[in-house]
Amino acid sequence: GRDSPAIDIVLVGNHLNTAYLIRLVEKAEKLIHRRIRYLILSPEEAKQLLKENRSVLIWKKTT
């Protein structure tokens, strides 16, 4: 991909711990010297967004 000053991440789930996520994002930003922009979506919202945009699946929890 293109080298840019920001990294965009979409997280999909219904019960994410946002306080923990914010701490992790802040820590990662300091380590990599880049801004991390994140978006939290429900599975239903993600289906629509991912149909319309190119994406790379990094991890998926299987049950």
Tab-separated table of C-alpha atoms in Angstrom:
chain	number	residue	atom	x	y	z
A	1	GLY	CA	0.000	0.000	0.000
A	2	ARG	CA	0.842	3.641	0.032
A	3	ASP	CA	2.994	5.059	2.801
A	4	SER	CA	0.890	7.604	4.659
A	5	PRO	CA	0.991	9.372	8.013
A	6	ALA	CA	-2.180	7.571	9.146
A	7	ILE	CA	-3.404	3.999	9.448
A	8	ASP	CA	-7.133	3.306	9.113
A	9	ILE	CA	-8.603	0.303	10.925
A	10	VAL	CA	-12.185	-0.991	10.975
A	11	LEU	CA	-13.111	-3.120	13.988
A	12	VAL	CA	-16.259	-5.212	13.830
A	13	GLY	CA	-18.120	-6.316	16.926
A	14	ASN	CA	-20.972	-5.602	19.278
A	15	HIS	CA	-19.275	-5.467	22.670
A	16	LEU	CA	-15.793	-4.013	22.248
A	17	ASN	CA	-13.970	-2.542	25.227
A	18	THR	CA	-13.431	0.972	23.879
A	19	ALA	CA	-11.429	2.204	26.884
A	20	TYR	CA	-8.931	-0.616	26.360
A	21	LEU	CA	-8.895	0.016	22.617
A	22	ILE	CA	-8.085	3.700	23.136
A	23	ARG	CA	-5.148	2.806	25.399
A	24	LEU	CA	-3.805	0.351	22.821
A	25	VAL	CA	-4.170	2.853	19.982
A	26	GLU	CA	-2.358	5.571	21.930
A	27	LYS	CA	0.475	3.183	22.790
A	28	ALA	CA	0.801	1.982	19.189
A	29	GLU	CA	0.785	5.545	17.823
A	30	LYS	CA	3.753	6.423	20.032
A	31	LEU	CA	5.648	3.316	18.945
A	32	ILE	CA	5.123	3.744	15.205
A	33	HIS	CA	4.982	7.569	15.048
A	34	ARG	CA	1.774	7.553	13.025
A	35	ARG	CA	-1.840	8.406	13.654
A	36	ILE	CA	-4.241	5.460	13.920
A	37	ARG	CA	-7.837	6.137	12.950
A	38	TYR	CA	-10.315	3.473	13.934
A	39	LEU	CA	-13.970	2.842	13.262
A	40	ILE	CA	-16.091	0.423	15.273
A	41	LEU	CA	-18.985	-1.160	13.382
A	42	SER	CA	-21.598	-3.774	14.117
A	43	PRO	CA	-21.466	-6.870	11.896
A	44	GLU	CA	-24.468	-5.572	9.951
A	45	GLU	CA	-22.854	-2.160	9.341
A	46	ALA	CA	-19.600	-3.820	8.321
A	47	LYS	CA	-21.245	-5.991	5.676
A	48	GLN	CA	-22.502	-2.912	3.855
A	49	LEU	CA	-19.279	-0.917	4.215
A	50	LEU	CA	-17.047	-3.771	3.116
A	51	LYS	CA	-19.202	-4.425	0.040
A	52	GLU	CA	-18.526	-0.872	-1.117
A	53	ASN	CA	-14.813	-0.578	-0.223
A	54	ARG	CA	-11.684	-2.616	-0.758
A	55	SER	CA	-10.341	-4.133	2.426
A	56	VAL	CA	-7.928	-6.690	3.837
A	57	LEU	CA	-9.135	-9.049	6.550
A	58	ILE	CA	-6.445	-9.247	9.237
A	59	TRP	CA	-8.117	-11.532	11.766
A	60	LYS	CA	-11.456	-13.278	12.208
A	61	LYS	CA	-12.634	-15.120	15.292
A	62	THR	CA	-14.295	-18.391	14.413
A	63	THR	CA	-16.641	-20.189	16.752
